[in-house]
Short mmCIF file of C-alpha atoms in Angstrom, two decimals:
data_model
loop_
_atom_site.label_atom_id
_atom_site.label_comp_id
_atom_site.label_asym_id
_atom_site.label_seq_id
_atom_site.Cartn_x
_atom_site.Cartn_y
_atom_site.Cartn_z
CA MET A 248 99.41 -38.94 136.43
CA THR A 249 99.25 -37.68 140.00
CA GLY A 250 96.44 -35.23 140.80
CA LEU A 251 97.28 -31.81 142.10
CA THR A 252 96.39 -31.01 145.70
CA VAL A 253 94.67 -27.66 146.07
CA GLN A 254 96.08 -25.84 149.09
CA THR A 255 93.46 -24.40 151.42
CA THR A 256 94.10 -20.74 152.14
CA ILE A 257 92.94 -18.69 155.10
CA GLU A 258 90.68 -16.70 152.79
CA SER A 259 88.98 -19.73 151.23
CA GLU A 260 88.41 -21.34 154.63
CA LEU A 261 86.95 -18.11 156.00
CA ASP A 262 84.63 -17.80 153.01
CA ARG A 263 83.26 -21.31 153.54
CA ALA A 264 82.76 -20.68 157.26
CA ARG A 265 80.99 -17.37 156.64
CA GLN A 266 78.56 -19.06 154.28
CA ARG A 267 77.69 -21.65 156.90
CA LEU A 268 77.22 -19.00 159.59
CA LEU A 269 75.04 -16.99 157.23
CA VAL A 270 72.43 -19.74 157.05
CA ALA A 271 72.54 -20.74 160.74
CA PRO A 272 69.04 -20.47 162.29
CA PHE A 273 70.16 -18.23 165.18
CA CYS A 274 71.77 -15.70 162.78
CA PRO A 275 75.31 -15.37 164.19
CA PRO A 276 77.47 -12.59 162.73
CA THR A 277 79.66 -13.91 159.91
CA ARG A 278 82.56 -12.01 161.49
CA GLU A 279 82.70 -14.78 164.08
CA ALA A 280 84.58 -16.88 161.52
CA ASN A 281 87.45 -14.39 161.79
CA LEU A 282 87.39 -14.55 165.58
CA LEU A 283 87.49 -18.34 165.71
CA LEU A 284 90.24 -18.79 163.15
CA GLY A 285 92.21 -15.90 164.61
CA HIS A 286 92.03 -17.59 168.00
CA ILE A 287 93.46 -20.81 166.55
CA LEU A 288 96.28 -19.03 164.72
CA GLY A 289 97.07 -16.57 167.50
CA LEU A 290 96.24 -13.58 165.28
CA ASP A 291 93.94 -10.63 165.87
CA GLU A 292 91.37 -9.85 163.21
CA ALA A 293 93.50 -7.30 161.37
CA GLN A 294 96.49 -9.65 161.29
CA LEU A 295 94.32 -12.52 160.07
CA LEU A 296 92.94 -10.52 157.15
CA ALA A 297 96.41 -9.26 156.28
CA HIS A 298 97.56 -12.87 155.85
CA ASP A 299 94.43 -14.29 154.25
CA SER A 300 96.21 -15.39 151.06
CA GLU A 301 98.54 -17.67 153.02
CA PRO A 302 97.98 -21.45 153.20
CA LEU A 303 96.20 -22.91 156.22
CA ALA A 304 97.96 -25.82 157.91
CA PRO A 305 95.90 -29.06 158.04
CA ALA A 306 95.96 -29.12 161.85
CA ALA A 307 94.59 -25.58 162.03
CA GLU A 308 91.98 -26.41 159.40
CA LEU A 309 90.82 -29.40 161.45
CA GLU A 310 90.65 -27.39 164.68
CA PHE A 311 88.75 -24.60 162.93
CA ALA A 312 86.22 -27.12 161.58
CA ARG A 313 85.74 -28.49 165.09
CA LEU A 314 85.13 -25.06 166.63
CA LEU A 315 82.84 -24.03 163.79
CA GLU A 316 80.65 -27.10 164.30
CA ARG A 317 80.31 -26.27 167.99
CA ARG A 318 79.40 -22.68 167.11
CA LEU A 319 76.77 -23.84 164.64
CA LEU A 320 75.19 -25.85 167.47
CA GLY A 321 74.82 -22.60 169.39
CA GLU A 322 77.81 -22.62 171.73
CA PRO A 323 78.82 -18.99 172.35
CA VAL A 324 82.05 -17.72 170.84
CA ALA A 325 83.31 -16.61 174.26
CA TYR A 326 83.27 -20.20 175.49
CA LEU A 327 84.93 -21.44 172.30
CA VAL A 328 87.85 -19.02 172.59
CA GLY A 329 87.84 -19.02 176.42
CA THR A 330 87.88 -15.26 176.94
CA LYS A 331 85.62 -12.20 176.88
CA GLU A 332 86.35 -8.47 176.98
CA PHE A 333 84.76 -6.45 179.77
CA TYR A 334 85.44 -2.79 180.61
CA GLY A 335 88.60 -2.94 178.52
CA TYR A 336 89.98 -6.01 180.30
CA THR A 337 90.12 -9.63 179.16
CA PHE A 338 88.50 -12.28 181.34
CA GLN A 339 88.72 -16.04 181.26
CA VAL A 340 85.28 -17.64 180.82
CA ASP A 341 83.89 -21.12 180.43
CA ARG A 342 80.55 -22.81 180.97
CA ARG A 343 80.84 -22.50 184.75
CA VAL A 344 80.16 -18.75 184.52
CA LEU A 345 77.97 -16.27 182.69
CA ILE A 346 79.57 -14.42 179.81
CA PRO A 347 80.10 -10.75 180.83
CA ARG A 348 77.73 -8.40 179.01
CA PRO A 349 78.36 -4.81 177.87
CA GLU A 350 75.35 -3.58 179.84
CA THR A 351 76.99 -4.70 183.08
CA GLU A 352 79.73 -2.14 182.45
CA HIS A 353 77.19 0.49 183.55
CA LEU A 354 77.29 -1.08 187.02
CA ILE A 355 81.04 -0.39 187.16
CA GLY A 356 80.49 3.22 186.11
CA ALA A 357 77.82 3.69 188.76
CA ALA A 358 80.06 2.26 191.48
CA LEU A 359 83.01 4.44 190.48
CA SER A 360 80.85 7.57 190.52
CA LEU A 361 79.93 7.19 194.20
CA GLY A 362 83.07 8.80 195.58
CA LEU A 363 84.12 5.84 197.69
CA PRO A 364 86.62 6.34 200.51
CA ASP A 365 90.27 5.42 200.19
CA ARG A 366 90.79 1.69 200.79
CA ALA A 367 87.09 1.11 200.15
CA ARG A 368 85.66 -2.25 201.19
CA ILE A 369 83.36 -3.65 198.52
CA LEU A 370 81.14 -6.73 198.50
CA ASP A 371 80.28 -8.42 195.18
CA LEU A 372 77.32 -10.79 195.47
CA GLY A 373 77.17 -13.60 192.89
CA THR A 374 80.57 -12.82 191.41
CA GLY A 375 80.50 -15.39 188.58
CA SER A 376 83.58 -14.82 186.41
CA GLY A 377 84.74 -12.14 188.84
CA CYS A 378 84.53 -9.48 186.12
CA ILE A 379 82.89 -6.92 188.45
CA ALA A 380 85.12 -7.59 191.47
CA VAL A 381 88.34 -7.69 189.47
CA THR A 382 87.46 -4.61 187.42
CA LEU A 383 86.69 -2.61 190.56
CA ALA A 384 90.00 -3.76 192.05
CA LEU A 385 91.80 -2.58 188.92
CA GLU A 386 89.98 0.75 188.79
CA LEU A 387 90.31 1.36 192.55
CA PRO A 388 93.90 0.32 193.36
CA SER A 389 93.48 0.70 197.13
CA ALA A 390 90.10 -1.06 197.37
CA ARG A 391 89.56 -4.43 199.04
CA ILE A 392 86.87 -6.62 197.52
CA THR A 393 85.05 -9.63 198.95
CA ALA A 394 83.40 -11.70 196.19
CA VAL A 395 80.93 -14.48 196.97
CA ASP A 396 79.14 -17.10 194.90
CA LEU A 397 77.22 -20.31 195.49
CA SER A 398 79.07 -22.04 192.66
CA LEU A 399 82.48 -23.44 193.53
CA GLY A 400 83.24 -23.72 189.83
CA ALA A 401 82.54 -20.03 189.33
CA LEU A 402 84.82 -19.16 192.25
CA VAL A 403 87.66 -21.12 190.61
CA VAL A 404 87.23 -19.10 187.41
CA ALA A 405 86.95 -15.81 189.31
CA ALA A 406 90.09 -16.50 191.35
CA ALA A 407 91.98 -17.28 188.14
CA ASN A 408 90.86 -13.94 186.71
CA ALA A 409 91.99 -12.10 189.83
CA ASP A 410 95.41 -13.72 189.54
CA ARG A 411 95.52 -13.05 185.81
CA HIS A 412 95.14 -9.32 186.48
CA GLY A 413 97.43 -9.19 189.49
CA VAL A 414 94.78 -8.33 192.08
CA GLY A 415 94.53 -11.68 193.85
CA ASP A 416 95.87 -10.11 197.04
CA ARG A 417 93.00 -7.60 197.17
CA VAL A 418 90.07 -9.72 195.98
CA HIS A 419 89.01 -12.44 198.40
CA PHE A 420 86.54 -15.15 197.42
CA ALA A 421 84.07 -17.12 199.52
CA ALA A 422 81.32 -19.64 198.92
CA ALA A 423 78.12 -18.15 200.32
CA HIS A 424 74.46 -17.57 199.54
CA LEU A 425 74.19 -13.82 199.04
CA THR A 426 74.99 -12.04 202.32
CA THR A 427 74.72 -15.07 204.62
CA GLY A 428 77.38 -14.96 207.33
CA LEU A 429 78.72 -11.55 206.28
CA ALA A 430 78.93 -8.41 208.45
CA LEU A 431 77.38 -5.94 206.00
CA GLU A 432 78.20 -2.92 208.12
CA TYR A 433 81.88 -3.61 207.39
CA PHE A 434 81.48 -2.66 203.70
CA ASP A 435 81.38 0.71 201.97
CA LEU A 436 79.52 -0.63 198.91
CA ILE A 437 77.60 -3.70 197.82
CA VAL A 438 77.35 -4.56 194.11
CA SER A 439 75.52 -7.39 192.40
CA ASN A 440 74.46 -8.68 189.02
CA PRO A 441 72.14 -11.38 190.37
CA PRO A 442 69.81 -13.77 188.55
CA TYR A 443 66.77 -11.72 187.52
CA ILE A 444 65.07 -13.90 184.91
CA GLY A 445 61.96 -15.76 186.04
CA PRO A 446 61.66 -19.56 185.61
CA GLU A 447 58.77 -19.03 183.18
CA GLU A 448 61.08 -17.05 180.87
CA LEU A 449 63.65 -19.81 180.42
CA GLU A 450 62.14 -21.24 177.22
CA SER A 451 62.03 -17.80 175.61
CA LEU A 452 65.80 -17.38 175.88
CA SER A 453 68.07 -17.94 172.90
CA THR A 454 69.69 -21.33 172.34
CA GLU A 455 73.07 -19.81 173.18
CA ILE A 456 71.90 -18.73 176.61
CA ARG A 457 69.42 -21.50 177.46
CA HIS A 458 71.62 -24.47 176.55
CA PHE A 459 75.09 -23.23 177.43
CA GLU A 460 75.15 -20.60 180.19
CA PRO A 461 74.73 -21.74 183.82
CA GLU A 462 71.09 -21.72 184.90
CA LEU A 463 72.03 -21.04 188.52
CA ALA A 464 73.44 -17.66 187.49
CA LEU A 465 70.57 -16.82 185.14
CA ILE A 466 67.29 -17.91 186.67
CA ALA A 467 65.89 -16.55 189.92
CA PRO A 468 64.42 -19.53 191.81
CA LEU A 469 60.90 -18.26 192.60
CA ASP A 470 60.22 -15.34 190.28
CA SER A 471 62.26 -12.73 188.46
CA LEU A 472 62.45 -10.44 191.51
CA SER A 473 63.13 -13.06 194.19
CA VAL A 474 66.93 -12.71 194.39
CA LEU A 475 66.88 -8.92 194.08
CA THR A 476 64.25 -8.83 196.83
CA SER A 477 66.36 -11.08 199.07
CA ILE A 478 69.41 -8.84 198.65
CA MET A 479 67.44 -5.70 199.48
CA ARG A 480 65.71 -7.34 202.44
CA GLN A 481 68.97 -8.64 203.91
CA CYS A 482 70.61 -5.23 203.54
CA SER A 483 67.60 -3.40 204.99
CA ARG A 484 68.10 -5.21 208.31
CA VAL A 485 71.45 -3.50 208.85
CA ARG A 486 71.25 -0.02 210.36
CA THR A 487 74.41 1.17 208.61
CA ALA A 488 73.96 -0.72 205.33
CA PRO A 489 76.15 0.68 202.53
CA PRO A 490 74.82 1.80 199.13
CA LEU A 491 73.66 -0.93 196.77
CA VAL A 492 74.44 -0.99 193.04
CA LEU A 493 72.29 -3.60 191.31
CA GLU A 494 71.76 -4.78 187.76
CA ILE A 495 68.06 -5.31 187.08
CA GLY A 496 65.93 -6.81 184.33
CA TYR A 497 63.52 -5.44 181.76
CA GLY A 498 60.34 -3.99 183.26
CA GLN A 499 61.48 -4.35 186.88
CA LEU A 500 62.17 -0.71 187.77
CA ASP A 501 58.72 0.22 189.07
CA ASP A 502 58.35 -2.86 191.27
CA LEU A 503 61.85 -2.48 192.69
CA SER A 504 61.37 1.24 193.32
CA GLN A 505 58.22 0.50 195.33
CA LEU A 506 60.02 -2.25 197.20
CA ALA A 507 62.94 0.08 197.92
CA GLU A 508 60.60 2.66 199.41
CA ARG A 509 59.01 0.10 201.71
CA MET A 510 62.48 -0.97 202.89
CA HIS A 511 63.57 2.64 203.44
CA PHE A 512 66.00 2.81 200.54
CA GLN A 513 66.15 5.81 198.26
CA VAL A 514 66.66 5.23 194.54
CA THR A 515 69.45 7.72 193.85
CA THR A 516 70.40 6.69 190.30
CA VAL A 517 68.86 4.76 187.43
CA ILE A 518 71.07 4.04 184.42
CA GLU A 519 69.73 2.80 181.10
CA ASP A 520 71.59 0.26 179.00
CA TYR A 521 72.50 0.70 175.32
CA SER A 522 68.92 -0.23 174.34
CA GLY A 523 67.36 2.40 176.60
CA ILE A 524 66.24 -0.16 179.21
CA PRO A 525 66.68 0.75 182.91
CA ARG A 526 69.47 -1.64 183.84
CA THR A 527 71.46 -0.32 186.82
CA LEU A 528 69.91 0.80 190.07
CA VAL A 529 71.68 2.63 192.90
CA LEU A 530 69.98 2.44 196.31
CA ASP A 531 71.03 4.27 199.46
CA ARG A 532 69.48 3.94 202.91
CA SER A 533 71.47 6.83 204.33
CA ALA A 534 70.06 9.11 201.64
CA ALA A 535 66.55 7.90 202.46
CA SER A 536 67.17 8.55 206.15
CA LYS A 537 68.39 12.08 205.46
CA ALA A 538 65.40 12.76 203.26
CA SER A 539 63.04 11.47 205.95
CA ASN A 540 64.70 13.56 208.67
CA SER A 541 64.58 16.67 206.48
CA SER A 542 60.90 16.11 205.86
CA ALA A 543 60.27 15.69 209.58
CA VAL A 544 62.08 18.92 210.39
CA GLY A 545 60.13 20.76 207.70
CA ASN A 546 56.87 19.61 209.24
#
C-alpha cells in the first residue's frame, strides 16, 4: 500500500516559520515569514494570506527554507528580499549599503522645508543606497543632485536606484571622501547621513547591524563625532557655504551645537525621530552671519 503524501500549504509553511522566528534570540517579528514567502511567490502580504490554503510548490518551499535559515542567522529581511521602502519609494539594497531607516525620512522633510530655489543644486555626502539623493530628485523635479561616496560598491547600487526611478539624468555620482575636490559654493544645499557611531559602540550593536551592514557606512573612524565634525569644518571654510542638513546620533546635539557655534553656524532646526531623539540638524552660516550683524548693529 502506497503512503499518502501530505501537501504542504502556504498556511502550514507560514505557521512553521512563525514558530521558528518566535524563538529566535534576536526576537524578529513573526510577520517576517509573510514578507519572505510573499517575496518568493511574488505576492504582497494581503494576497499571500488570501491564498494561504493553496499548496506550496516544492521549489518555493525549498527557497523559503533557505531564506528563513539566513534570517534566523540574523541577516536583515531587506537584504534577503533585495529592497526597502523609504519615503514611499522602493530602493534596491544589498550588503554594500546601509538599509534606509524611517528616521532618515526626517532629513528629507527638513530639506524640502527650506524653500530651495528652482533648479536647486544639492550635494549628498555618503550617499550609500542613494535613497536621499534619489528621493530629493523625485520630490524636486528640477533639482540637480551630486552624490558622493567612498565605496564604489555603494555607488553602483545608488546609480541603479537612480535609474530605477528615472532620475539618472539629474543625479550624478562620484567617488570622493566627503567634500574633497568639490566646489561647495556651487551648491544650494548639502545633506548627509554620515557614520556617527563610535568604534567603541560596535559590539553593542545588534547582530543584524554588526554582522551584515557595511562598517564603513556605520562607524566613524576616530569617535562618534569625527565625520560630522569633518563635514562642518570643511563647510565652514567656504564663505558662501550652503545650509547643512545632517542626521546625528543619540546624545550628540549639545556637542554639535557648541561646535556649530564655534564654526559660525546657526542651528536653525532640530527634528526629533519617532522615539523623541534629536536626529536631524539644520545648520546655516548665512543665518549666523545675519544674527551676528544684527547684534553688532544693536550694540
